[in-house]
């Protein structure tokens, strides 16, 4: 592992533009479990019932039932050493942007300034009738005692600004993510199982553009064959070691 980490430190040193793509795995050490691993949310809440746009419109109570379990985890989570390492890489000029599938706002809280939230954020919600935007604190109050939160302006149902299954991603955010993936010299793919599309296709765009791909994961992913280097281990342990190795090499 030390040799591989030093290899990646050299790759970073030579790189002009570095982009990170992160998935649920980077936030597991902050206490937010990923969804697909054994015991994960999808093993208990069938996403086709609890997390599609269609099911939300037909019966939002199911979604809000699941949110009652998930929201406290999101709210109480703190950035972990992996988030902090990516913020440190940005300060060192070696992380131009973070493209994340996560909705937990932890990259921004760690200090990264250019974060593309492919799947939206739990921090706000929008009324499906009049499109009034609501902050999380307000939604939490409206949803207390297991109620479905309704808009204060018109009484419509509020949907959190997270992308549900069957819902399109924000087009400008996705387009910029594709641009970054095709223009960067290095992509760090951290804690992403690469099973959810279109996010999972970003490493392929990068690979076709001759970007060096570094995967950090505790397990194999569906796209391991295109990785230039695989660092196997917990993101919260691997990324701080990588920053340390890069600092030692570059004298920064
Ligand atoms: P995913 O596809 O990103 O898979 C999680 C990956 O993380 C797996 O490959 C797993 O091996 C890896 N992993 C787990 N712990 C790790 C660790 N400590 N270090 C490094 N890698 C680790 O995510 P998913 O669970 O299939 O979730 C699907 C979607 O649901 C996400 O894209 C996201 O939109 C949403 N989600 C968000 C959060 C969050 O905001 N924190 C959490 C769960 C799910």
PDB file of C-alpha atoms and ligand atoms in Angstrom:
ATOM      1  CA  UNK A   1       0.000   0.000   0.000  1.00  0.00           C
ATOM      2  CA  UNK A   2       2.806   2.499   0.852  1.00  0.00           C
ATOM      3  CA  UNK A   3       4.273   2.063  -2.637  1.00  0.00           C
ATOM      4  CA  UNK A   4       0.871   2.627  -4.225  1.00  0.00           C
ATOM      5  CA  UNK A   5       0.237   5.723  -2.116  1.00  0.00           C
ATOM      6  CA  UNK A   6       3.622   7.142  -3.135  1.00  0.00           C
ATOM      7  CA  UNK A   7       2.798   6.376  -6.738  1.00  0.00           C
ATOM      8  CA  UNK A   8      -0.446   8.349  -6.440  1.00  0.00           C
ATOM      9  CA  UNK A   9       1.424  11.198  -4.691  1.00  0.00           C
ATOM     10  CA  UNK A  10       3.713  11.390  -7.744  1.00  0.00           C
ATOM     11  CA  UNK A  11       0.690  11.310 -10.072  1.00  0.00           C
ATOM     12  CA  UNK A  12      -0.816  14.240  -8.119  1.00  0.00           C
ATOM     13  CA  UNK A  13       2.461  16.135  -8.200  1.00  0.00           C
ATOM     14  CA  UNK A  14       2.598  15.907 -11.998  1.00  0.00           C
ATOM     15  CA  UNK A  15      -1.078  16.723 -12.497  1.00  0.00           C
ATOM     16  CA  UNK A  16      -2.526  20.068 -13.546  1.00  0.00           C
ATOM     17  CA  UNK A  17      -6.217  19.497 -12.882  1.00  0.00           C
ATOM     18  CA  UNK A  18      -7.472  17.065 -10.251  1.00  0.00           C
ATOM     19  CA  UNK A  19     -11.121  16.204  -9.649  1.00  0.00           C
ATOM     20  CA  UNK A  20     -12.651  13.943  -6.993  1.00  0.00           C
ATOM     21  CA  UNK A  21     -15.782  11.854  -7.540  1.00  0.00           C
ATOM     22  CA  UNK A  22     -17.243  10.714  -4.244  1.00  0.00           C
ATOM     23  CA  UNK A  23     -19.997   8.310  -3.244  1.00  0.00           C
ATOM     24  CA  UNK A  24     -21.735   7.218  -0.072  1.00  0.00           C
ATOM     25  CA  UNK A  25     -18.598   5.338   1.090  1.00  0.00           C
ATOM     26  CA  UNK A  26     -16.737   8.546   1.940  1.00  0.00           C
ATOM     27  CA  UNK A  27     -19.383   9.434   4.534  1.00  0.00           C
ATOM     28  CA  UNK A  28     -19.679   5.998   6.167  1.00  0.00           C
ATOM     29  CA  UNK A  29     -16.991   6.977   8.696  1.00  0.00           C
ATOM     30  CA  UNK A  30     -19.123  10.032   9.545  1.00  0.00           C
ATOM     31  CA  UNK A  31     -21.873   7.659  10.689  1.00  0.00           C
ATOM     32  CA  UNK A  32     -24.019   7.737   7.532  1.00  0.00           C
ATOM     33  CA  UNK A  33     -24.259   4.156   6.236  1.00  0.00           C
ATOM     34  CA  UNK A  34     -24.201   3.564   2.504  1.00  0.00           C
ATOM     35  CA  UNK A  35     -27.441   2.221   1.079  1.00  0.00           C
ATOM     36  CA  UNK A  36     -26.450  -0.951  -0.756  1.00  0.00           C
ATOM     37  CA  UNK A  37     -24.103  -2.696   1.686  1.00  0.00           C
ATOM     38  CA  UNK A  38     -25.598  -5.436   3.924  1.00  0.00           C
ATOM     39  CA  UNK A  39     -27.947  -3.776   6.441  1.00  0.00           C
ATOM     40  CA  UNK A  40     -28.009  -0.586   4.332  1.00  0.00           C
ATOM     41  CA  UNK A  41     -31.156   1.481   3.879  1.00  0.00           C
ATOM     42  CA  UNK A  42     -32.181  -0.222   0.610  1.00  0.00           C
ATOM     43  CA  UNK A  43     -32.148  -3.641   2.279  1.00  0.00           C
ATOM     44  CA  UNK A  44     -34.899  -2.389   4.631  1.00  0.00           C
ATOM     45  CA  UNK A  45     -36.709   0.180   2.503  1.00  0.00           C
ATOM     46  CA  UNK A  46     -37.352  -1.024  -1.037  1.00  0.00           C
ATOM     47  CA  UNK A  47     -36.327   2.010  -3.155  1.00  0.00           C
ATOM     48  CA  UNK A  48     -39.048   1.255  -5.719  1.00  0.00           C
ATOM     49  CA  UNK A  49     -41.597   1.842  -2.923  1.00  0.00           C
ATOM     50  CA  UNK A  50     -39.866   4.487  -0.803  1.00  0.00           C
ATOM     51  CA  UNK A  51     -37.624   6.488  -3.110  1.00  0.00           C
ATOM     52  CA  UNK A  52     -38.981   6.894  -6.641  1.00  0.00           C
ATOM     53  CA  UNK A  53     -40.417  10.173  -7.815  1.00  0.00           C
ATOM     54  CA  UNK A  54     -43.622   8.389  -8.841  1.00  0.00           C
ATOM     55  CA  UNK A  55     -44.070   6.768  -5.421  1.00  0.00           C
ATOM     56  CA  UNK A  56     -43.395  10.136  -3.755  1.00  0.00           C
ATOM     57  CA  UNK A  57     -46.098  11.861  -5.814  1.00  0.00           C
ATOM     58  CA  UNK A  58     -48.583   9.015  -5.189  1.00  0.00           C
ATOM     59  CA  UNK A  59     -47.894   8.662  -1.463  1.00  0.00           C
ATOM     60  CA  UNK A  60     -45.249  10.949   0.113  1.00  0.00           C
ATOM     61  CA  UNK A  61     -45.827   9.399   3.572  1.00  0.00           C
ATOM     62  CA  UNK A  62     -43.580   6.424   2.715  1.00  0.00           C
ATOM     63  CA  UNK A  63     -40.668   8.687   1.847  1.00  0.00           C
ATOM     64  CA  UNK A  64     -41.118  10.803   4.970  1.00  0.00           C
ATOM     65  CA  UNK A  65     -41.250   7.629   7.080  1.00  0.00           C
ATOM     66  CA  UNK A  66     -37.790   6.681   5.747  1.00  0.00           C
ATOM     67  CA  UNK A  67     -36.573  10.279   6.151  1.00  0.00           C
ATOM     68  CA  UNK A  68     -37.413  10.151   9.855  1.00  0.00           C
ATOM     69  CA  UNK A  69     -34.659   7.527  10.201  1.00  0.00           C
ATOM     70  CA  UNK A  70     -32.211   9.138   7.777  1.00  0.00           C
ATOM     71  CA  UNK A  71     -32.490  12.846   8.633  1.00  0.00           C
ATOM     72  CA  UNK A  72     -31.028  12.658  12.168  1.00  0.00           C
ATOM     73  CA  UNK A  73     -28.004  10.769  10.755  1.00  0.00           C
ATOM     74  CA  UNK A  74     -27.457  13.471   8.129  1.00  0.00           C
ATOM     75  CA  UNK A  75     -28.001  16.270  10.615  1.00  0.00           C
ATOM     76  CA  UNK A  76     -25.643  14.931  13.275  1.00  0.00           C
ATOM     77  CA  UNK A  77     -22.821  13.857  10.935  1.00  0.00           C
ATOM     78  CA  UNK A  78     -19.492  15.680  10.954  1.00  0.00           C
ATOM     79  CA  UNK A  79     -16.878  15.684   8.170  1.00  0.00           C
ATOM     80  CA  UNK A  80     -14.393  12.842   8.713  1.00  0.00           C
ATOM     81  CA  UNK A  81     -10.650  12.706   7.881  1.00  0.00           C
ATOM     82  CA  UNK A  82     -11.450  11.740   4.264  1.00  0.00           C
ATOM     83  CA  UNK A  83     -13.545  14.887   3.672  1.00  0.00           C
ATOM     84  CA  UNK A  84     -10.851  16.951   5.412  1.00  0.00           C
ATOM     85  CA  UNK A  85      -8.117  15.403   3.246  1.00  0.00           C
ATOM     86  CA  UNK A  86      -9.934  16.451   0.051  1.00  0.00           C
ATOM     87  CA  UNK A  87     -10.320  19.984   1.466  1.00  0.00           C
ATOM     88  CA  UNK A  88      -6.587  19.994   2.259  1.00  0.00           C
ATOM     89  CA  UNK A  89      -5.815  18.839  -1.287  1.00  0.00           C
ATOM     90  CA  UNK A  90      -7.827  21.815  -2.579  1.00  0.00           C
ATOM     91  CA  UNK A  91      -5.729  24.170  -0.434  1.00  0.00           C
ATOM     92  CA  UNK A  92      -2.614  22.530  -1.877  1.00  0.00           C
ATOM     93  CA  UNK A  93      -3.899  23.154  -5.406  1.00  0.00           C
ATOM     94  CA  UNK A  94      -4.574  19.459  -6.013  1.00  0.00           C
ATOM     95  CA  UNK A  95      -8.370  19.238  -5.940  1.00  0.00           C
ATOM     96  CA  UNK A  96     -10.095  21.625  -8.334  1.00  0.00           C
ATOM     97  CA  UNK A  97     -13.602  20.309  -7.757  1.00  0.00           C
ATOM     98  CA  UNK A  98     -15.521  17.589  -5.944  1.00  0.00           C
ATOM     99  CA  UNK A  99     -18.311  15.863  -7.840  1.00  0.00           C
ATOM    100  CA  UNK A 100     -20.408  14.044  -5.264  1.00  0.00           C
ATOM    101  CA  UNK A 101     -23.334  11.656  -5.294  1.00  0.00           C
ATOM    102  CA  UNK A 102     -23.874  12.493  -1.636  1.00  0.00           C
ATOM    103  CA  UNK A 103     -26.609  14.710  -0.328  1.00  0.00           C
ATOM    104  CA  UNK A 104     -25.047  15.290   3.106  1.00  0.00           C
ATOM    105  CA  UNK A 105     -23.261  18.652   2.611  1.00  0.00           C
ATOM    106  CA  UNK A 106     -20.108  17.297   4.323  1.00  0.00           C
ATOM    107  CA  UNK A 107     -17.640  18.335   1.583  1.00  0.00           C
ATOM    108  CA  UNK A 108     -18.707  21.970   1.894  1.00  0.00           C
ATOM    109  CA  UNK A 109     -18.501  21.757   5.679  1.00  0.00           C
ATOM    110  CA  UNK A 110     -14.973  20.310   5.409  1.00  0.00           C
ATOM    111  CA  UNK A 111     -13.923  23.301   3.294  1.00  0.00           C
ATOM    112  CA  UNK A 112     -14.126  22.329  -0.392  1.00  0.00           C
ATOM    113  CA  UNK A 113     -15.404  25.344  -2.297  1.00  0.00           C
ATOM    114  CA  UNK A 114     -16.406  23.850  -5.650  1.00  0.00           C
ATOM    115  CA  UNK A 115     -18.782  20.952  -4.934  1.00  0.00           C
ATOM    116  CA  UNK A 116     -21.154  19.572  -7.568  1.00  0.00           C
ATOM    117  CA  UNK A 117     -24.047  17.781  -5.881  1.00  0.00           C
ATOM    118  CA  UNK A 118     -25.215  15.365  -8.568  1.00  0.00           C
ATOM    119  CA  UNK A 119     -28.040  13.980  -6.443  1.00  0.00           C
ATOM    120  CA  UNK A 120     -28.996  17.239  -4.752  1.00  0.00           C
ATOM    121  CA  UNK A 121     -29.018  18.078  -1.063  1.00  0.00           C
ATOM    122  CA  UNK A 122     -31.062  17.328   2.038  1.00  0.00           C
ATOM    123  CA  UNK A 123     -30.502  20.917   3.223  1.00  0.00           C
ATOM    124  CA  UNK A 124     -33.483  22.322   1.279  1.00  0.00           C
ATOM    125  CA  UNK A 125     -36.847  21.202  -0.084  1.00  0.00           C
ATOM    126  CA  UNK A 126     -39.280  22.566  -2.658  1.00  0.00           C
ATOM    127  CA  UNK A 127     -43.073  22.693  -2.714  1.00  0.00           C
ATOM    128  CA  UNK A 128     -44.325  20.527  -5.587  1.00  0.00           C
ATOM    129  CA  UNK A 129     -47.242  22.936  -6.171  1.00  0.00           C
ATOM    130  CA  UNK A 130     -45.859  26.491  -5.965  1.00  0.00           C
ATOM    131  CA  UNK A 131     -42.078  25.740  -5.963  1.00  0.00           C
ATOM    132  CA  UNK A 132     -41.412  27.745  -2.788  1.00  0.00           C
ATOM    133  CA  UNK A 133     -38.015  26.739  -1.426  1.00  0.00           C
ATOM    134  CA  UNK A 134     -37.837  25.733   2.273  1.00  0.00           C
ATOM    135  CA  UNK A 135     -34.753  25.351   4.492  1.00  0.00           C
ATOM    136  CA  UNK A 136     -34.140  22.057   6.309  1.00  0.00           C
ATOM    137  CA  UNK A 137     -34.835  23.524   9.766  1.00  0.00           C
ATOM    138  CA  UNK A 138     -38.267  24.676   8.608  1.00  0.00           C
ATOM    139  CA  UNK A 139     -39.013  21.326   6.933  1.00  0.00           C
ATOM    140  CA  UNK A 140     -37.962  19.495  10.096  1.00  0.00           C
ATOM    141  CA  UNK A 141     -40.455  21.515  12.116  1.00  0.00           C
ATOM    142  CA  UNK A 142     -43.228  20.935   9.567  1.00  0.00           C
ATOM    143  CA  UNK A 143     -42.448  17.178   9.520  1.00  0.00           C
ATOM    144  CA  UNK A 144     -42.360  16.707  13.299  1.00  0.00           C
ATOM    145  CA  UNK A 145     -44.510  13.898  14.786  1.00  0.00           C
ATOM    146  CA  UNK A 146     -44.268  11.951  11.520  1.00  0.00           C
ATOM    147  CA  UNK A 147     -46.328  14.461   9.532  1.00  0.00           C
ATOM    148  CA  UNK A 148     -45.895  15.059   5.801  1.00  0.00           C
ATOM    149  CA  UNK A 149     -44.474  18.597   5.550  1.00  0.00           C
ATOM    150  CA  UNK A 150     -46.766  20.963   3.694  1.00  0.00           C
ATOM    151  CA  UNK A 151     -45.820  24.314   2.174  1.00  0.00           C
ATOM    152  CA  UNK A 152     -46.443  27.343   4.370  1.00  0.00           C
ATOM    153  CA  UNK A 153     -47.470  29.429   1.339  1.00  0.00           C
ATOM    154  CA  UNK A 154     -49.923  27.148  -0.495  1.00  0.00           C
ATOM    155  CA  UNK A 155     -50.297  23.883   1.479  1.00  0.00           C
ATOM    156  CA  UNK A 156     -48.665  21.756  -1.252  1.00  0.00           C
ATOM    157  CA  UNK A 157     -46.424  18.808  -0.409  1.00  0.00           C
ATOM    158  CA  UNK A 158     -42.736  19.629   0.123  1.00  0.00           C
ATOM    159  CA  UNK A 159     -40.188  17.362  -1.537  1.00  0.00           C
ATOM    160  CA  UNK A 160     -36.565  17.514  -0.385  1.00  0.00           C
ATOM    161  CA  UNK A 161     -34.164  18.686  -3.096  1.00  0.00           C
ATOM    162  CA  UNK A 162     -32.660  15.211  -3.452  1.00  0.00           C
ATOM    163  CA  UNK A 163     -32.871  13.358  -6.755  1.00  0.00           C
ATOM    164  CA  UNK A 164     -35.228  10.406  -6.408  1.00  0.00           C
ATOM    165  CA  UNK A 165     -35.155   7.376  -8.698  1.00  0.00           C
ATOM    166  CA  UNK A 166     -36.850   8.217 -11.990  1.00  0.00           C
ATOM    167  CA  UNK A 167     -36.111  11.918 -11.583  1.00  0.00           C
ATOM    168  CA  UNK A 168     -33.667  13.701 -13.910  1.00  0.00           C
ATOM    169  CA  UNK A 169     -30.437  15.141 -12.555  1.00  0.00           C
ATOM    170  CA  UNK A 170     -29.933  18.902 -12.660  1.00  0.00           C
ATOM    171  CA  UNK A 171     -28.750  19.292 -16.276  1.00  0.00           C
ATOM    172  CA  UNK A 172     -26.207  22.148 -15.823  1.00  0.00           C
ATOM    173  CA  UNK A 173     -24.633  20.310 -12.862  1.00  0.00           C
ATOM    174  CA  UNK A 174     -24.389  17.072 -14.858  1.00  0.00           C
ATOM    175  CA  UNK A 175     -22.968  18.849 -17.921  1.00  0.00           C
ATOM    176  CA  UNK A 176     -20.309  20.549 -15.839  1.00  0.00           C
ATOM    177  CA  UNK A 177     -19.450  17.211 -14.165  1.00  0.00           C
ATOM    178  CA  UNK A 178     -18.943  15.647 -17.606  1.00  0.00           C
ATOM    179  CA  UNK A 179     -16.778  18.600 -18.681  1.00  0.00           C
ATOM    180  CA  UNK A 180     -14.639  18.232 -15.563  1.00  0.00           C
ATOM    181  CA  UNK A 181     -14.357  14.459 -16.043  1.00  0.00           C
ATOM    182  CA  UNK A 182     -13.134  14.874 -19.599  1.00  0.00           C
ATOM    183  CA  UNK A 183     -10.782  17.795 -18.845  1.00  0.00           C
ATOM    184  CA  UNK A 184      -9.014  16.641 -15.677  1.00  0.00           C
ATOM    185  CA  UNK A 185      -5.620  14.933 -15.503  1.00  0.00           C
ATOM    186  CA  UNK A 186      -6.495  12.859 -12.442  1.00  0.00           C
ATOM    187  CA  UNK A 187      -9.807  11.661 -11.038  1.00  0.00           C
ATOM    188  CA  UNK A 188      -9.905  10.361  -7.463  1.00  0.00           C
ATOM    189  CA  UNK A 189     -12.932   8.058  -7.204  1.00  0.00           C
ATOM    190  CA  UNK A 190     -13.624   7.697  -3.493  1.00  0.00           C
ATOM    191  CA  UNK A 191     -16.205   5.432  -1.835  1.00  0.00           C
ATOM    192  CA  UNK A 192     -18.320   5.150  -4.963  1.00  0.00           C
ATOM    193  CA  UNK A 193     -19.743   1.771  -5.894  1.00  0.00           C
ATOM    194  CA  UNK A 194     -20.410   3.033  -9.458  1.00  0.00           C
ATOM    195  CA  UNK A 195     -23.772   1.330  -9.738  1.00  0.00           C
ATOM    196  CA  UNK A 196     -25.912   4.465 -10.018  1.00  0.00           C
ATOM    197  CA  UNK A 197     -26.006   6.107 -13.463  1.00  0.00           C
ATOM    198  CA  UNK A 198     -25.240   8.629 -14.887  1.00  0.00           C
ATOM    199  CA  UNK A 199     -22.738   9.295 -12.054  1.00  0.00           C
ATOM    200  CA  UNK A 200     -21.173   5.870 -12.661  1.00  0.00           C
ATOM    201  CA  UNK A 201     -20.302   6.804 -16.242  1.00  0.00           C
ATOM    202  CA  UNK A 202     -18.067   9.742 -15.221  1.00  0.00           C
ATOM    203  CA  UNK A 203     -14.944   7.574 -14.676  1.00  0.00           C
ATOM    204  CA  UNK A 204     -15.510   6.131 -18.165  1.00  0.00           C
ATOM    205  CA  UNK A 205     -15.571   9.646 -19.674  1.00  0.00           C
ATOM    206  CA  UNK A 206     -12.350  10.357 -17.782  1.00  0.00           C
ATOM    207  CA  UNK A 207     -10.743   7.098 -18.913  1.00  0.00           C
ATOM    208  CA  UNK A 208     -11.544   7.834 -22.568  1.00  0.00           C
ATOM    209  CA  UNK A 209      -9.845  11.229 -22.153  1.00  0.00           C
ATOM    210  CA  UNK A 210      -6.669   9.542 -20.832  1.00  0.00           C
ATOM    211  CA  UNK A 211      -7.200  10.775 -17.292  1.00  0.00           C
ATOM    212  CA  UNK A 212      -5.369   8.848 -14.585  1.00  0.00           C
ATOM    213  CA  UNK A 213      -7.970   7.105 -12.431  1.00  0.00           C
ATOM    214  CA  UNK A 214      -7.339   6.395  -8.769  1.00  0.00           C
ATOM    215  CA  UNK A 215      -9.976   4.355  -6.923  1.00  0.00           C
ATOM    216  CA  UNK A 216     -10.214   4.420  -3.118  1.00  0.00           C
ATOM    217  CA  UNK A 217     -12.651   1.834  -1.790  1.00  0.00           C
ATOM    218  CA  UNK A 218     -12.907  -0.937   0.789  1.00  0.00           C
ATOM    219  CA  UNK A 219     -14.305  -3.270  -1.889  1.00  0.00           C
ATOM    220  CA  UNK A 220     -14.223  -3.901  -5.614  1.00  0.00           C
ATOM    221  CA  UNK A 221     -16.327  -1.778  -7.960  1.00  0.00           C
ATOM    222  CA  UNK A 222     -17.902  -2.554 -11.310  1.00  0.00           C
ATOM    223  CA  UNK A 223     -15.293  -0.384 -13.086  1.00  0.00           C
ATOM    224  CA  UNK A 224     -12.065  -1.565 -11.432  1.00  0.00           C
ATOM    225  CA  UNK A 225     -10.690  -2.645 -14.811  1.00  0.00           C
ATOM    226  CA  UNK A 226     -10.279   0.996 -15.908  1.00  0.00           C
ATOM    227  CA  UNK A 227      -8.549   2.144 -12.683  1.00  0.00           C
ATOM    228  CA  UNK A 228      -4.845   3.003 -13.013  1.00  0.00           C
ATOM    229  CA  UNK A 229      -4.326   2.557  -9.274  1.00  0.00           C
ATOM    230  CA  UNK A 230      -6.611   1.004  -6.654  1.00  0.00           C
ATOM    231  CA  UNK A 231      -6.053   1.966  -3.034  1.00  0.00           C
ATOM    232  CA  UNK A 232      -7.959  -0.571  -0.987  1.00  0.00           C
ATOM    233  CA  UNK A 233      -8.986   0.626   2.449  1.00  0.00           C
ATOM    234  CA  UNK A 234     -11.169   3.042   4.354  1.00  0.00           C
ATOM    235  CA  UNK A 235     -11.270   6.484   2.788  1.00  0.00           C
ATOM    236  CA  UNK A 236     -10.724   8.088   6.205  1.00  0.00           C
ATOM    237  CA  UNK A 237      -7.427   6.243   6.531  1.00  0.00           C
ATOM    238  CA  UNK A 238      -6.190   6.179   2.921  1.00  0.00           C
ATOM    239  CA  UNK A 239      -6.761   9.835   1.954  1.00  0.00           C
ATOM    240  CA  UNK A 240      -4.913  11.398   4.934  1.00  0.00           C
ATOM    241  CA  UNK A 241      -1.952   9.117   4.137  1.00  0.00           C
ATOM    242  CA  UNK A 242      -2.078  10.275   0.533  1.00  0.00           C
ATOM    243  CA  UNK A 243      -2.036  13.952   1.569  1.00  0.00           C
ATOM    244  CA  UNK A 244       0.906  13.267   3.877  1.00  0.00           C
ATOM    245  CA  UNK A 245       2.815  11.496   1.075  1.00  0.00           C
ATOM    246  CA  UNK A 246       2.067  14.333  -1.361  1.00  0.00           C
ATOM    247  CA  UNK A 247       3.211  16.952   1.168  1.00  0.00           C
ATOM    248  CA  UNK A 248       6.464  15.039   1.774  1.00  0.00           C
ATOM    249  CA  UNK A 249       7.122  14.729  -1.966  1.00  0.00           C
ATOM    250  CA  UNK A 250       6.256  18.286  -2.942  1.00  0.00           C
ATOM    251  CA  UNK A 251       7.663  20.016   0.146  1.00  0.00           C
ATOM    252  CA  UNK A 252       4.320  21.842   0.622  1.00  0.00           C
TER     253      UNK A 252
HETATM  254  P1  LIG B   1     -22.404   4.008  -3.620  1.00  0.00           P
HETATM  255  O1  LIG B   1     -22.746   3.448  -4.923  1.00  0.00           O
HETATM  256  O2  LIG B   1     -21.624   5.243  -3.630  1.00  0.00           O
HETATM  257  O3  LIG B   1     -21.658   2.793  -2.805  1.00  0.00           O
HETATM  258  C1  LIG B   1     -20.928   2.939  -1.633  1.00  0.00           C
HETATM  259  C2  LIG B   1     -19.487   2.483  -1.886  1.00  0.00           C
HETATM  260  O4  LIG B   1     -18.683   2.883  -0.782  1.00  0.00           O
HETATM  261  C3  LIG B   1     -19.310   0.966  -2.012  1.00  0.00           C
HETATM  262  O5  LIG B   1     -18.514   0.689  -3.149  1.00  0.00           O
HETATM  263  C4  LIG B   1     -18.545   0.560  -0.724  1.00  0.00           C
HETATM  264  O6  LIG B   1     -17.662  -0.517  -0.954  1.00  0.00           O
HETATM  265  C5  LIG B   1     -17.787   1.830  -0.442  1.00  0.00           C
HETATM  266  N1  LIG B   1     -17.404   2.058   0.949  1.00  0.00           N
HETATM  267  C6  LIG B   1     -18.137   1.798   2.074  1.00  0.00           C
HETATM  268  N2  LIG B   1     -17.462   2.226   3.170  1.00  0.00           N
HETATM  269  C7  LIG B   1     -16.301   2.779   2.735  1.00  0.00           C
HETATM  270  C8  LIG B   1     -15.203   3.406   3.386  1.00  0.00           C
HETATM  271  N3  LIG B   1     -15.156   3.574   4.713  1.00  0.00           N
HETATM  272  N4  LIG B   1     -14.186   3.876   2.621  1.00  0.00           N
HETATM  273  C9  LIG B   1     -14.200   3.716   1.271  1.00  0.00           C
HETATM  274  N5  LIG B   1     -15.215   3.129   0.595  1.00  0.00           N
HETATM  275  C10 LIG B   1     -16.250   2.664   1.322  1.00  0.00           C
HETATM  276  O7  LIG B   1     -23.608   4.377  -2.751  1.00  0.00           O
HETATM  277  P2  LIG B   1     -24.980   3.671  -2.406  1.00  0.00           P
HETATM  278  O8  LIG B   1     -24.906   3.249  -1.008  1.00  0.00           O
HETATM  279  O9  LIG B   1     -25.309   2.657  -3.451  1.00  0.00           O
HETATM  280  O10 LIG B   1     -25.969   4.918  -2.515  1.00  0.00           O
HETATM  281  C11 LIG B   1     -26.611   5.270  -3.700  1.00  0.00           C
HETATM  282  C12 LIG B   1     -26.965   6.741  -3.696  1.00  0.00           C
HETATM  283  O11 LIG B   1     -27.710   7.069  -2.514  1.00  0.00           O
HETATM  284  C13 LIG B   1     -25.766   7.653  -3.650  1.00  0.00           C
HETATM  285  O12 LIG B   1     -25.287   7.882  -4.914  1.00  0.00           O
HETATM  286  C14 LIG B   1     -26.358   8.898  -2.969  1.00  0.00           C
HETATM  287  O13 LIG B   1     -27.074   9.670  -3.893  1.00  0.00           O
HETATM  288  C15 LIG B   1     -27.320   8.330  -1.989  1.00  0.00           C
HETATM  289  N6  LIG B   1     -26.683   8.211  -0.658  1.00  0.00           N
HETATM  290  C16 LIG B   1     -26.116   9.320  -0.092  1.00  0.00           C
HETATM  291  C17 LIG B   1     -25.507   9.221   1.147  1.00  0.00           C
HETATM  292  C18 LIG B   1     -24.868  10.446   1.736  1.00  0.00           C
HETATM  293  O14 LIG B   1     -25.213  11.554   1.351  1.00  0.00           O
HETATM  294  N7  LIG B   1     -23.915  10.285   2.657  1.00  0.00           N
HETATM  295  C19 LIG B   1     -25.477   7.997   1.814  1.00  0.00           C
HETATM  296  C20 LIG B   1     -26.074   6.882   1.207  1.00  0.00           C
HETATM  297  C21 LIG B   1     -26.653   7.010  -0.042  1.00  0.00           C
END
